[in-house]
mmCIF file with all atom_site columns, C-alpha atoms in Angstrom:
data_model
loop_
_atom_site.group_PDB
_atom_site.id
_atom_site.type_symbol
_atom_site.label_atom_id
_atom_site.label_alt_id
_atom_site.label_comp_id
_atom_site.label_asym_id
_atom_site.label_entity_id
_atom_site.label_seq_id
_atom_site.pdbx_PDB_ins_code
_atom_site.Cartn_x
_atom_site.Cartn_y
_atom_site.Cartn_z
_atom_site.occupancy
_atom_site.B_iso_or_equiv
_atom_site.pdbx_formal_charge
_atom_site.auth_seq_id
_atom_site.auth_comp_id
_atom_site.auth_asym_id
_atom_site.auth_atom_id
_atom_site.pdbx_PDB_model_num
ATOM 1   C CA . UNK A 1 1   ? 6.825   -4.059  19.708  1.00 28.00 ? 1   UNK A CA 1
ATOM 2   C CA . UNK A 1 2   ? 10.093  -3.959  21.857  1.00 31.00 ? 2   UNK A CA 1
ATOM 3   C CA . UNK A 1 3   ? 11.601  -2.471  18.496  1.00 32.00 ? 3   UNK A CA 1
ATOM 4   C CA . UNK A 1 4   ? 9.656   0.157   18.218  1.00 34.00 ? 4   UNK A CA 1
ATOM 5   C CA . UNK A 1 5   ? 9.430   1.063   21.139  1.00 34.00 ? 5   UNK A CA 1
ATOM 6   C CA . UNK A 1 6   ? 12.992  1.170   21.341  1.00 39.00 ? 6   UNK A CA 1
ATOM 7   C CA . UNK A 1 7   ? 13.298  3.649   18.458  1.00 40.00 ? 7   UNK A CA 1
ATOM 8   C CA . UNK A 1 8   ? 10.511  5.728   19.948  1.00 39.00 ? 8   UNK A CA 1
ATOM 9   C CA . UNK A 1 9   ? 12.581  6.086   22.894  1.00 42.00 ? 9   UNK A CA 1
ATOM 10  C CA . UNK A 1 10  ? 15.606  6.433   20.650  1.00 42.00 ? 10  UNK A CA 1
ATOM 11  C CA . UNK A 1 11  ? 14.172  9.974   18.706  1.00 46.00 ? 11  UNK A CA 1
ATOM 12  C CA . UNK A 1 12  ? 12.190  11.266  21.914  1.00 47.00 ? 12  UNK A CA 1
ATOM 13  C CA . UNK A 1 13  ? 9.404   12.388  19.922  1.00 49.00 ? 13  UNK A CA 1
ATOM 14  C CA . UNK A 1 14  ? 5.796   11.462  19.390  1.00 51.00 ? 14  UNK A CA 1
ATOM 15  C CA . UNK A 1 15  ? 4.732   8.648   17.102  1.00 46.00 ? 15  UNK A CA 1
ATOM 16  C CA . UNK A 1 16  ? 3.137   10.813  14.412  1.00 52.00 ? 16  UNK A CA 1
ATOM 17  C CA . UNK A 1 17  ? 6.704   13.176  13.802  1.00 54.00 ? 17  UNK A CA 1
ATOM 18  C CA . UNK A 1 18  ? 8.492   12.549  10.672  1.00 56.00 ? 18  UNK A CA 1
ATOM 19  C CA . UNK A 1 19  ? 11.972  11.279  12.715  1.00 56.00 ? 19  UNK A CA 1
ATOM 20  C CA . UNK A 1 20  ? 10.235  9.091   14.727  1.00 65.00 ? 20  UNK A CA 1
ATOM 21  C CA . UNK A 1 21  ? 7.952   7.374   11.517  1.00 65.00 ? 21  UNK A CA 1
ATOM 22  C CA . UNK A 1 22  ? 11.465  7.255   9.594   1.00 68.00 ? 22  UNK A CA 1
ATOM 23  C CA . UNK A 1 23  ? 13.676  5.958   12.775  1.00 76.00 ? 23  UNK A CA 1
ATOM 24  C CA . UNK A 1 24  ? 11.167  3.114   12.789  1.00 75.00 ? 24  UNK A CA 1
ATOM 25  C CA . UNK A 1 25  ? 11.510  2.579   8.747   1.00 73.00 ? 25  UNK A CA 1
ATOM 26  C CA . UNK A 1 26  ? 15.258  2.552   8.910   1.00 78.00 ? 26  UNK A CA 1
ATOM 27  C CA . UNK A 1 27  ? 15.175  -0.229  11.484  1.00 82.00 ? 27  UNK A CA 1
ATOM 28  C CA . UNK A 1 28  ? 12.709  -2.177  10.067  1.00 81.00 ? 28  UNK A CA 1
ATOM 29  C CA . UNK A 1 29  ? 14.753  -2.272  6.599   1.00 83.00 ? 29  UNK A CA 1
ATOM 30  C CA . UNK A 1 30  ? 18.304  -2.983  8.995   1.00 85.00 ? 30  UNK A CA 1
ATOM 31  C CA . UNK A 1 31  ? 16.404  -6.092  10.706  1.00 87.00 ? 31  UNK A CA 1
ATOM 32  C CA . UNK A 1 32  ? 14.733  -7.101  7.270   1.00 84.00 ? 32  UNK A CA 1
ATOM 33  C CA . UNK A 1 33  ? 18.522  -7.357  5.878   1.00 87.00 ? 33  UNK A CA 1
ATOM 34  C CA . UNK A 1 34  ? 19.631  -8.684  8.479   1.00 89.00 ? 34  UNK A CA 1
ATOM 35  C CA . UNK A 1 35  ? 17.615  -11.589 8.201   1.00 88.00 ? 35  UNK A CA 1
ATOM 36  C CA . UNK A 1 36  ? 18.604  -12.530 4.819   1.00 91.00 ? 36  UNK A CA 1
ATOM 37  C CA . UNK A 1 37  ? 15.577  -10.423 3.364   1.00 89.00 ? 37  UNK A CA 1
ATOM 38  C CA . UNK A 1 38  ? 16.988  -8.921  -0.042  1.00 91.00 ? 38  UNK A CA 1
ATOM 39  C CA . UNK A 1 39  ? 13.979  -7.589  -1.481  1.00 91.00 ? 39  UNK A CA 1
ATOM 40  C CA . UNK A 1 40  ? 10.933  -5.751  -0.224  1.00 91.00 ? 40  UNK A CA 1
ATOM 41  C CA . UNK A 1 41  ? 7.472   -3.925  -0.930  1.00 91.00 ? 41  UNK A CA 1
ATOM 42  C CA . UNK A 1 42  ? 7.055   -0.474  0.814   1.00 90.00 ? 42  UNK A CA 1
ATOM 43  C CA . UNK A 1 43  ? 3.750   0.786   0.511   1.00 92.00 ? 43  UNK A CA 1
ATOM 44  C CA . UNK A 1 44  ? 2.851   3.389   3.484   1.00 89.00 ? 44  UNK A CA 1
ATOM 45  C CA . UNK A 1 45  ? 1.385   6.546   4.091   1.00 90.00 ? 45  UNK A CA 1
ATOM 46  C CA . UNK A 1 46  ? 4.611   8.441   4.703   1.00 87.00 ? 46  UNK A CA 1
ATOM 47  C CA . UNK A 1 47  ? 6.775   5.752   2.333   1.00 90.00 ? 47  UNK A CA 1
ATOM 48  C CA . UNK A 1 48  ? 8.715   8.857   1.300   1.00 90.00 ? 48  UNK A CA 1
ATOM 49  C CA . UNK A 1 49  ? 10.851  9.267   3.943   1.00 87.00 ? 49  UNK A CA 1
ATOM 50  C CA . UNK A 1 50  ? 12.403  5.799   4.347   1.00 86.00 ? 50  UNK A CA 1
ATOM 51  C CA . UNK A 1 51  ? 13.371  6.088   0.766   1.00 91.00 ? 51  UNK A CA 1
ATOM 52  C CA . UNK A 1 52  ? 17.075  7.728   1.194   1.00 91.00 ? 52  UNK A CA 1
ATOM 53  C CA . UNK A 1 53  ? 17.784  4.776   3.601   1.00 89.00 ? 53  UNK A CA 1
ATOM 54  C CA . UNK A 1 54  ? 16.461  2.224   1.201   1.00 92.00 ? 54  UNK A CA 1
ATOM 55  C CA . UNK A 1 55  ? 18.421  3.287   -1.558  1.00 93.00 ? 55  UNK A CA 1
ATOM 56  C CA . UNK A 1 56  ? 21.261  3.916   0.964   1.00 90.00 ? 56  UNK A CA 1
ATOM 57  C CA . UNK A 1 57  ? 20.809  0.099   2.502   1.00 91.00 ? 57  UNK A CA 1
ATOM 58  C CA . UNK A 1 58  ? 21.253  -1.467  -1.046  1.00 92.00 ? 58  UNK A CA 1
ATOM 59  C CA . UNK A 1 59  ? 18.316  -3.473  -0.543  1.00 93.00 ? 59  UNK A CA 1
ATOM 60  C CA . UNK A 1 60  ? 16.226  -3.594  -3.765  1.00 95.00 ? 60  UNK A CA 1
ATOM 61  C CA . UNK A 1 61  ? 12.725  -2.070  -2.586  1.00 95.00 ? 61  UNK A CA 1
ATOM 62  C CA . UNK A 1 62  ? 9.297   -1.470  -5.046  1.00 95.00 ? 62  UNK A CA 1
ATOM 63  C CA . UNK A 1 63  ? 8.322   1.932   -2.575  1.00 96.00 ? 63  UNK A CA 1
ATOM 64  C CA . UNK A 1 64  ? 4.711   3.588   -3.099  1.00 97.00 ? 64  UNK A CA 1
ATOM 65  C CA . UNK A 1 65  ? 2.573   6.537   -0.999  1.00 97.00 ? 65  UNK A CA 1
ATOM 66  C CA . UNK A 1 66  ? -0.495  4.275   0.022   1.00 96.00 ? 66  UNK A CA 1
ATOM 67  C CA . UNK A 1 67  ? -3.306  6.221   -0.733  1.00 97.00 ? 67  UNK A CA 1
ATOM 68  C CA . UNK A 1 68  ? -6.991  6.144   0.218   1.00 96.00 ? 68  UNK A CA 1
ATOM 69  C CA . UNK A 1 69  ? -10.264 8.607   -0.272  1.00 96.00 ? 69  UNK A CA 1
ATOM 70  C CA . UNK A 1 70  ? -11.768 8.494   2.782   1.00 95.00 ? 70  UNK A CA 1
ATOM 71  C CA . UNK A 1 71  ? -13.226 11.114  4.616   1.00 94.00 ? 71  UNK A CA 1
ATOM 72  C CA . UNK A 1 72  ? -11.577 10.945  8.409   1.00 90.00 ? 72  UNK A CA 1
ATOM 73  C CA . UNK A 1 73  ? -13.955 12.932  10.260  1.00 92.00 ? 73  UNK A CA 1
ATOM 74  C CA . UNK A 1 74  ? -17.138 11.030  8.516   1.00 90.00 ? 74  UNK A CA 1
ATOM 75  C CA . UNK A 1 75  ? -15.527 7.701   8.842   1.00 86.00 ? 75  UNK A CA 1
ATOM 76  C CA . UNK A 1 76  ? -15.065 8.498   12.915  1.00 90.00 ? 76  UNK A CA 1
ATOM 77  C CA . UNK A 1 77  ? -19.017 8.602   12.850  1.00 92.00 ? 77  UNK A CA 1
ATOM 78  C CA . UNK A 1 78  ? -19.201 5.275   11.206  1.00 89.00 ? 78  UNK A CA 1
ATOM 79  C CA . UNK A 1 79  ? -19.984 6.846   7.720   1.00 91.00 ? 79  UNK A CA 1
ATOM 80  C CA . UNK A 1 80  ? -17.523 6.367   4.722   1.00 91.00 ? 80  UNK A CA 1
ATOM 81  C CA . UNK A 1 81  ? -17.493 9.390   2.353   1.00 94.00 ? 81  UNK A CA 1
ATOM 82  C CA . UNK A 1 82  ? -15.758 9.665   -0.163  1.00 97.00 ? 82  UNK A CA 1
ATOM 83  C CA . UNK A 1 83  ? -13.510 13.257  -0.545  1.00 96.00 ? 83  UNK A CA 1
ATOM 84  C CA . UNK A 1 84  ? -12.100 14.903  -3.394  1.00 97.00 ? 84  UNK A CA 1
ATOM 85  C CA . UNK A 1 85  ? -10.058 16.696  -1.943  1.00 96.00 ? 85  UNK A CA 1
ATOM 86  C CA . UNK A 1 86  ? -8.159  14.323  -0.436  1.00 96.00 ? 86  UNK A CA 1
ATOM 87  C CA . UNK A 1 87  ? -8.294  12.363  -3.357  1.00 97.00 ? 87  UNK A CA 1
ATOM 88  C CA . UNK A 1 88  ? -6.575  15.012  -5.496  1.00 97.00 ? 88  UNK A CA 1
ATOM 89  C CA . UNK A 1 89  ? -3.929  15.382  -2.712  1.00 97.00 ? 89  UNK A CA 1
ATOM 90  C CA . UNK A 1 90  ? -2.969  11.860  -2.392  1.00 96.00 ? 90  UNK A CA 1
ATOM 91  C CA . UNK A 1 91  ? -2.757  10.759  -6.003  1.00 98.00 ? 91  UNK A CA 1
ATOM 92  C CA . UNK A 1 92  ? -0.462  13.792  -6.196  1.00 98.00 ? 92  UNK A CA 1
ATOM 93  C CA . UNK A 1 93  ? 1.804   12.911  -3.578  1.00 97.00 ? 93  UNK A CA 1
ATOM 94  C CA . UNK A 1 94  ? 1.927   9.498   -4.839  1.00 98.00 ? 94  UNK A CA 1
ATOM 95  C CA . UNK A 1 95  ? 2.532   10.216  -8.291  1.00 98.00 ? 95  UNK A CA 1
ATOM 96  C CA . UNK A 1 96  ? 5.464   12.823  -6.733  1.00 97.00 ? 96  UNK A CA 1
ATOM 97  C CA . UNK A 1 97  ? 6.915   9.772   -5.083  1.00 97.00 ? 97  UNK A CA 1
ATOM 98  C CA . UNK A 1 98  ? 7.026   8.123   -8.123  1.00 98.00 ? 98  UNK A CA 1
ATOM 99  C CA . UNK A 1 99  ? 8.452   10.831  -10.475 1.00 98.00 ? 99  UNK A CA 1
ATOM 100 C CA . UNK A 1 100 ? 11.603  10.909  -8.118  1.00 97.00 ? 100 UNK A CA 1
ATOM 101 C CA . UNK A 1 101 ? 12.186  7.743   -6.870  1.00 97.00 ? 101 UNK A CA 1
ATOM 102 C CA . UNK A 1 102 ? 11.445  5.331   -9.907  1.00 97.00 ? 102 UNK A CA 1
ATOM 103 C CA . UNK A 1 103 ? 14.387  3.435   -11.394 1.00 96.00 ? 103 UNK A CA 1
ATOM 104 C CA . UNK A 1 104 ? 16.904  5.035   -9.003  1.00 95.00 ? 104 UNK A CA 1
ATOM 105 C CA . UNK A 1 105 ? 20.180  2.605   -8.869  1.00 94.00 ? 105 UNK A CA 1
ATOM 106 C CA . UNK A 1 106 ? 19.929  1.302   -11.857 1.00 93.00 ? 106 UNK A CA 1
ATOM 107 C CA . UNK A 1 107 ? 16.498  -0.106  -11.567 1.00 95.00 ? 107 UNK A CA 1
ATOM 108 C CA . UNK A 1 108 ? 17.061  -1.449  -8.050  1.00 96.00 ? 108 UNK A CA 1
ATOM 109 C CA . UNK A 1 109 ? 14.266  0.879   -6.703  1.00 97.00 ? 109 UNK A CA 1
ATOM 110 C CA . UNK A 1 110 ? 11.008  0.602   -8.475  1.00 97.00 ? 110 UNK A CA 1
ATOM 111 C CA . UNK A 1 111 ? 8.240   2.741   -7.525  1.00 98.00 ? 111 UNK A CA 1
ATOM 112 C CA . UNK A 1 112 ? 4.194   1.681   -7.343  1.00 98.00 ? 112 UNK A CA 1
ATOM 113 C CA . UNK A 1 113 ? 1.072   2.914   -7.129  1.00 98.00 ? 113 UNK A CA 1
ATOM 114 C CA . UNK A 1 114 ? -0.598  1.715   -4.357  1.00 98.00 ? 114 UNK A CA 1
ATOM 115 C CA . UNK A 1 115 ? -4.057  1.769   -2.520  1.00 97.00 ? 115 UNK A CA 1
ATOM 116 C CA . UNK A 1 116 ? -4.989  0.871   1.054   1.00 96.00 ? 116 UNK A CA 1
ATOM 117 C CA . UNK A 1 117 ? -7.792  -1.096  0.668   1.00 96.00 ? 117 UNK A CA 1
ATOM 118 C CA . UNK A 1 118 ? -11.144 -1.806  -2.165  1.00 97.00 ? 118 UNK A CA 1
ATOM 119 C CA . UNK A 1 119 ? -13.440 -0.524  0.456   1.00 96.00 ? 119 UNK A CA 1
ATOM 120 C CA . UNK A 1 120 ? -11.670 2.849   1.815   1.00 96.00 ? 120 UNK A CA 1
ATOM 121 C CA . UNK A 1 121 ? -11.244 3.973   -2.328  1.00 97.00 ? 121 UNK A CA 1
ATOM 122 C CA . UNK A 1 122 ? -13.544 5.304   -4.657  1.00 98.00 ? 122 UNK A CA 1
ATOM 123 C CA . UNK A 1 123 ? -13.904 4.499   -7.821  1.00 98.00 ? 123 UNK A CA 1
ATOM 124 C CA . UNK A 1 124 ? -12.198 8.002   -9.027  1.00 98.00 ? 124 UNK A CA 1
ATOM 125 C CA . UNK A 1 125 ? -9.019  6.757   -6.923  1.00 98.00 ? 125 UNK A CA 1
ATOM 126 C CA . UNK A 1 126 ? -8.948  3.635   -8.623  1.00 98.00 ? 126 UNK A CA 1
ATOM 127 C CA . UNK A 1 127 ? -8.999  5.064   -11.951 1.00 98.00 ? 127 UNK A CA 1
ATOM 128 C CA . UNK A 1 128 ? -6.714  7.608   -11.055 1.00 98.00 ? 128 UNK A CA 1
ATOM 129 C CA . UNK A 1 129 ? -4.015  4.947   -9.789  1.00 98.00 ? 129 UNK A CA 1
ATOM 130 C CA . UNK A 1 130 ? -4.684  3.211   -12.775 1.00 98.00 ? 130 UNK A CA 1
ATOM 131 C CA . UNK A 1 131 ? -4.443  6.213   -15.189 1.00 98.00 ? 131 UNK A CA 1
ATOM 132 C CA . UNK A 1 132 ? -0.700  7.038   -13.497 1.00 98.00 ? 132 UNK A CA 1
ATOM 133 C CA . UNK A 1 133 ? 0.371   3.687   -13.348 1.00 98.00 ? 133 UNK A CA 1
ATOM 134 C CA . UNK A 1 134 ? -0.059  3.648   -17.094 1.00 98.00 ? 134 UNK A CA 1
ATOM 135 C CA . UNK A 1 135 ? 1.067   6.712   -17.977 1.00 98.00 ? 135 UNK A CA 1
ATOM 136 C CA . UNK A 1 136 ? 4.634   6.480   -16.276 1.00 98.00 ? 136 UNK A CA 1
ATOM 137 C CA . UNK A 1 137 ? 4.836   2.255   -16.987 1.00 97.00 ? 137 UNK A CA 1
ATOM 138 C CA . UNK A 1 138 ? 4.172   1.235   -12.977 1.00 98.00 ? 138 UNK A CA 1
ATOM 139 C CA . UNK A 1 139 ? 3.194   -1.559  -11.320 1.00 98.00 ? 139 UNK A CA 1
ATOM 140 C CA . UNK A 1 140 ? 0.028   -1.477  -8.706  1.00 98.00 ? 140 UNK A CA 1
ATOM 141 C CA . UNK A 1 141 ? -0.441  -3.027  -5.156  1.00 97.00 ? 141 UNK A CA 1
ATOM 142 C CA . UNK A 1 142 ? -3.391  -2.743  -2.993  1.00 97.00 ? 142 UNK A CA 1
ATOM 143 C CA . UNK A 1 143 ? -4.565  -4.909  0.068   1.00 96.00 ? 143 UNK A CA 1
ATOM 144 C CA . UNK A 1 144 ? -7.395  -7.028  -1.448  1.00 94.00 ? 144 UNK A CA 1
ATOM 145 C CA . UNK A 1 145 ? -8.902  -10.090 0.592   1.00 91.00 ? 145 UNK A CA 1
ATOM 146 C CA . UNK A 1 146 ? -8.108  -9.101  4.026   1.00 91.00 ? 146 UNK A CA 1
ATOM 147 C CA . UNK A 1 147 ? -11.477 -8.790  5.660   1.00 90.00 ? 147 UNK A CA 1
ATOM 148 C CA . UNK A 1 148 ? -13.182 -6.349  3.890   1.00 94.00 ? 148 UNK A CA 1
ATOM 149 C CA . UNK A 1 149 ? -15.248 -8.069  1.671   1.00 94.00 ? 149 UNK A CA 1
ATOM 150 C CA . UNK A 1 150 ? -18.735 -7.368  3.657   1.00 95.00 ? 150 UNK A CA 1
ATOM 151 C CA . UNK A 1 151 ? -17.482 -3.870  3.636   1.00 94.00 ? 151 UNK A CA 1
ATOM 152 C CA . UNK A 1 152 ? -17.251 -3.364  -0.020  1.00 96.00 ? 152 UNK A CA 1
ATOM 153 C CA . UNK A 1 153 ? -20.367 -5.185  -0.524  1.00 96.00 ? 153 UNK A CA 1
ATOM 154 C CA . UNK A 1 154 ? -21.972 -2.219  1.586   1.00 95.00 ? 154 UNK A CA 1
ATOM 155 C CA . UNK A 1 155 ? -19.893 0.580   0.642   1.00 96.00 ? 155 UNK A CA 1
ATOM 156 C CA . UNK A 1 156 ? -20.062 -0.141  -3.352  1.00 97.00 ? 156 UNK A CA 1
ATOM 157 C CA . UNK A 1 157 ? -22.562 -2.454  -3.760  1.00 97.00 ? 157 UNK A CA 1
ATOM 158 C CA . UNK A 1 158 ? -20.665 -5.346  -5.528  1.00 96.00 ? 158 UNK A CA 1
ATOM 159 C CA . UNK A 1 159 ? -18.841 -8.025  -4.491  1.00 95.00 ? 159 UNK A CA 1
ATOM 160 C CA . UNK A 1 160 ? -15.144 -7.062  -3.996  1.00 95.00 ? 160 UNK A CA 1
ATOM 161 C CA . UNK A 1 161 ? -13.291 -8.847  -6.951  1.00 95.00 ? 161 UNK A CA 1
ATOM 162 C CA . UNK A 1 162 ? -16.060 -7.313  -9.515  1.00 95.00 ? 162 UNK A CA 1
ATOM 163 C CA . UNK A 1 163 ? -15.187 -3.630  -7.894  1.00 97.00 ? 163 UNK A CA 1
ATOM 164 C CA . UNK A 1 164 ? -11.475 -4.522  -8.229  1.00 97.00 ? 164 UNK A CA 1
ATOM 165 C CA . UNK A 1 165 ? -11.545 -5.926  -11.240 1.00 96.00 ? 165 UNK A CA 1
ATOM 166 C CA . UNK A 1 166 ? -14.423 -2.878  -13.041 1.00 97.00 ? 166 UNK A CA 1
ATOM 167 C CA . UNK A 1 167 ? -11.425 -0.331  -11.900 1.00 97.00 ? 167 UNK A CA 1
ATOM 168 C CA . UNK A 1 168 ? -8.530  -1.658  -12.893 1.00 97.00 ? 168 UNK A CA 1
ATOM 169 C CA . UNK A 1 169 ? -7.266  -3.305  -9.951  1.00 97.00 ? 169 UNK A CA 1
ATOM 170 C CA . UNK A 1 170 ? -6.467  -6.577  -11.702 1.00 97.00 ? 170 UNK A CA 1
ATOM 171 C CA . UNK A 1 171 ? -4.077  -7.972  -14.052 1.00 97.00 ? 171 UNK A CA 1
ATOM 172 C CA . UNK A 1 172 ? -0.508  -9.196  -14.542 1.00 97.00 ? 172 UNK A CA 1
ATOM 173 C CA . UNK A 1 173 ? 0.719   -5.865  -13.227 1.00 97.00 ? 173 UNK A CA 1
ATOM 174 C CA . UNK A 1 174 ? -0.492  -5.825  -10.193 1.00 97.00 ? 174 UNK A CA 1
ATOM 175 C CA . UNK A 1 175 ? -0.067  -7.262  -6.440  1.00 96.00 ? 175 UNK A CA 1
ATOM 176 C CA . UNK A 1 176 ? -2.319  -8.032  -4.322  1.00 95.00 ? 176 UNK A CA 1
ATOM 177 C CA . UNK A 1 177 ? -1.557  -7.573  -0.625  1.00 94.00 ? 177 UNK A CA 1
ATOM 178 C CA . UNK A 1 178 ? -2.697  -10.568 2.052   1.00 92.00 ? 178 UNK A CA 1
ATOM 179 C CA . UNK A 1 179 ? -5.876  -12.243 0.113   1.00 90.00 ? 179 UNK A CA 1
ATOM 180 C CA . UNK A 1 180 ? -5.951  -14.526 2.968   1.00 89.00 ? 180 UNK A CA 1
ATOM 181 C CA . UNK A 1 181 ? -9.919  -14.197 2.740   1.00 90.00 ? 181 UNK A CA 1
ATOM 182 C CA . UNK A 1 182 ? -11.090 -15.548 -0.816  1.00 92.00 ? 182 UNK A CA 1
ATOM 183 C CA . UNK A 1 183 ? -13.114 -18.103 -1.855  1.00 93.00 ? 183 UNK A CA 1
ATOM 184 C CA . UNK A 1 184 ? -11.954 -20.165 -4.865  1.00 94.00 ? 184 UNK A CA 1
ATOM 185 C CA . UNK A 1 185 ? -14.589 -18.015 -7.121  1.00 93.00 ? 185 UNK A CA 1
ATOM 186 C CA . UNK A 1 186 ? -12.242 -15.305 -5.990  1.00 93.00 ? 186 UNK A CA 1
ATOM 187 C CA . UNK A 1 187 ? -9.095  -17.770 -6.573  1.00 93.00 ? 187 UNK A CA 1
ATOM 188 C CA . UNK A 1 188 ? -10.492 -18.290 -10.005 1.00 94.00 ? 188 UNK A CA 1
ATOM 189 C CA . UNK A 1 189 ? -10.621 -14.306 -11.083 1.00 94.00 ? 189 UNK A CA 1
ATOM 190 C CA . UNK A 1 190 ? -7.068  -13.795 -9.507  1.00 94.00 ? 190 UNK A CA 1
ATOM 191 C CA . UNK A 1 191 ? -5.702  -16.666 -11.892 1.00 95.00 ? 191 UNK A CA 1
ATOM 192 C CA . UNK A 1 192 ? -7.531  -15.742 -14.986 1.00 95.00 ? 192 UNK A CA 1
ATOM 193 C CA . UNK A 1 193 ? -6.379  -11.968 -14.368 1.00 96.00 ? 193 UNK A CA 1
ATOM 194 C CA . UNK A 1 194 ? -2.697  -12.935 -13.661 1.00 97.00 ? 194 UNK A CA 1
ATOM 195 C CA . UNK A 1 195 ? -2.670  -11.083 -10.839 1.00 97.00 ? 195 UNK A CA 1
ATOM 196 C CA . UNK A 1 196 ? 0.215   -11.469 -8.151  1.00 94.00 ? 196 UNK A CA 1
ATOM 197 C CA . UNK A 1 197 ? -0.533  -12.208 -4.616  1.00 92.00 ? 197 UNK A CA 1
ATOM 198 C CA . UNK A 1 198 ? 1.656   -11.106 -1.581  1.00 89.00 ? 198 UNK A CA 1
ATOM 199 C CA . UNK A 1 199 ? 1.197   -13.064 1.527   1.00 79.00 ? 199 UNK A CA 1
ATOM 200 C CA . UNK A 1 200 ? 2.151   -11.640 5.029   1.00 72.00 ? 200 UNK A CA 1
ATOM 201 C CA . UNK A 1 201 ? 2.110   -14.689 6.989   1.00 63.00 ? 201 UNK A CA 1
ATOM 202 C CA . UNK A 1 202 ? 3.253   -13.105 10.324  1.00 61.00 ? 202 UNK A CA 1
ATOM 203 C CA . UNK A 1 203 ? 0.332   -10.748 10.066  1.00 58.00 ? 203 UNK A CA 1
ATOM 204 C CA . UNK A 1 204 ? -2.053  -13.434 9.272   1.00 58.00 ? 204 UNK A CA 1
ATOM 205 C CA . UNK A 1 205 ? -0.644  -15.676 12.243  1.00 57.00 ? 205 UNK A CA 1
ATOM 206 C CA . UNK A 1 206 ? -2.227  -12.925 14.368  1.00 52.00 ? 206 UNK A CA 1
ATOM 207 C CA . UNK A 1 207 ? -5.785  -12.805 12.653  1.00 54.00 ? 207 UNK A CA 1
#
């Protein structure tokens, strides 16, 4: 918190401007390193502007635009709708990420396709990341096992490894965010899929 705020104070802007959001990606990437942190995963919104200072840090970094389908206005009524619109819009900027950014430095950046979550992403989204992480030979991370799994029970009607697994979101080339919240049924389809898991354990010391 003191961090950010620092930076905030730092660029004298607003949280949402594109200084401020890379001010606070630049720092985060100097305090990872200087930790002893050598390599991270970089999936955000707005992942394309802390890439110059990634490749410029020398840290080795798999960077993705993390994309979702969700209506904003319908979800601030409590309804989740599904847009194409912004569909089409965000696997574009995340497949533009990716055509400029993948295998700079001699491999040291690697780009990703990534997804927020199971239950803010259609099924077009899925199979969209999936499609593009196929076609250009990229890896996939989404947050899977974090909470949601009443939610994508509701929103899609299955339980959240089947709606992962039906769209692609499963296998040996992909990594699964958190998963702090799976029961070993769950466990089970992870192994026998070979997917990776990423645990945040500062994040889940404050669930």
């Amino acid at each position: 918190f003191f961090k950010q705020k620092t930076a905030y104070e730092m660029c004298g802007r607003d949280w949402s401007s594109d200084v401020c959001s890379s001010d606070l990606g630049s720092l985060a990437v100097t305090e990872l390193l200087r930790g002893g942190v050598t390599t991270i995963l970089e999936m955000e919104e707005d992942a394309e502007l802390f890439a110059p200072f990634i490749e410029a840090s020398g840290i080795r970094a798999l960077i993705g635009v993390m994309v979702n389908d969700v209506n904003l206005d319908a979800l601030s009524r409590g309804e989740t709708v599904f847009d194409a619109v912004v569909r089409e819009a965000q696997l574009a900027q995340a497949r533009g990420l990716a055509e400029r950014w993948h295998d700079r430095d001699r491999g040291r950046i690697q780009a990703v396709m990534a997804a927020t979550g199971l239950s803010t992403s259609s099924p077009e989204l899925l199979r969209g990341l999936r499609q593009t992480a196929d076609e250009l030979r990229l890896r996939i991370s989404i947050h899977m096992g974090f909470g949601e799994r009443a939610l994508v029970r509701r929103i899609h009607g299955c339980a959240q490894f089947d709606y992962a697994e039906a769209h692609g979101m499963l296998g040996s080339d992909v990594v699964a965010v958190h998963g702090y919240e799976v029961d070993e049924q769950e466990i089970d389809i992870l192994a026998r899929s070979g997917t990776r898991l990423a645990h945040c354990q500062i994040g889940r010391a404050h669930v």
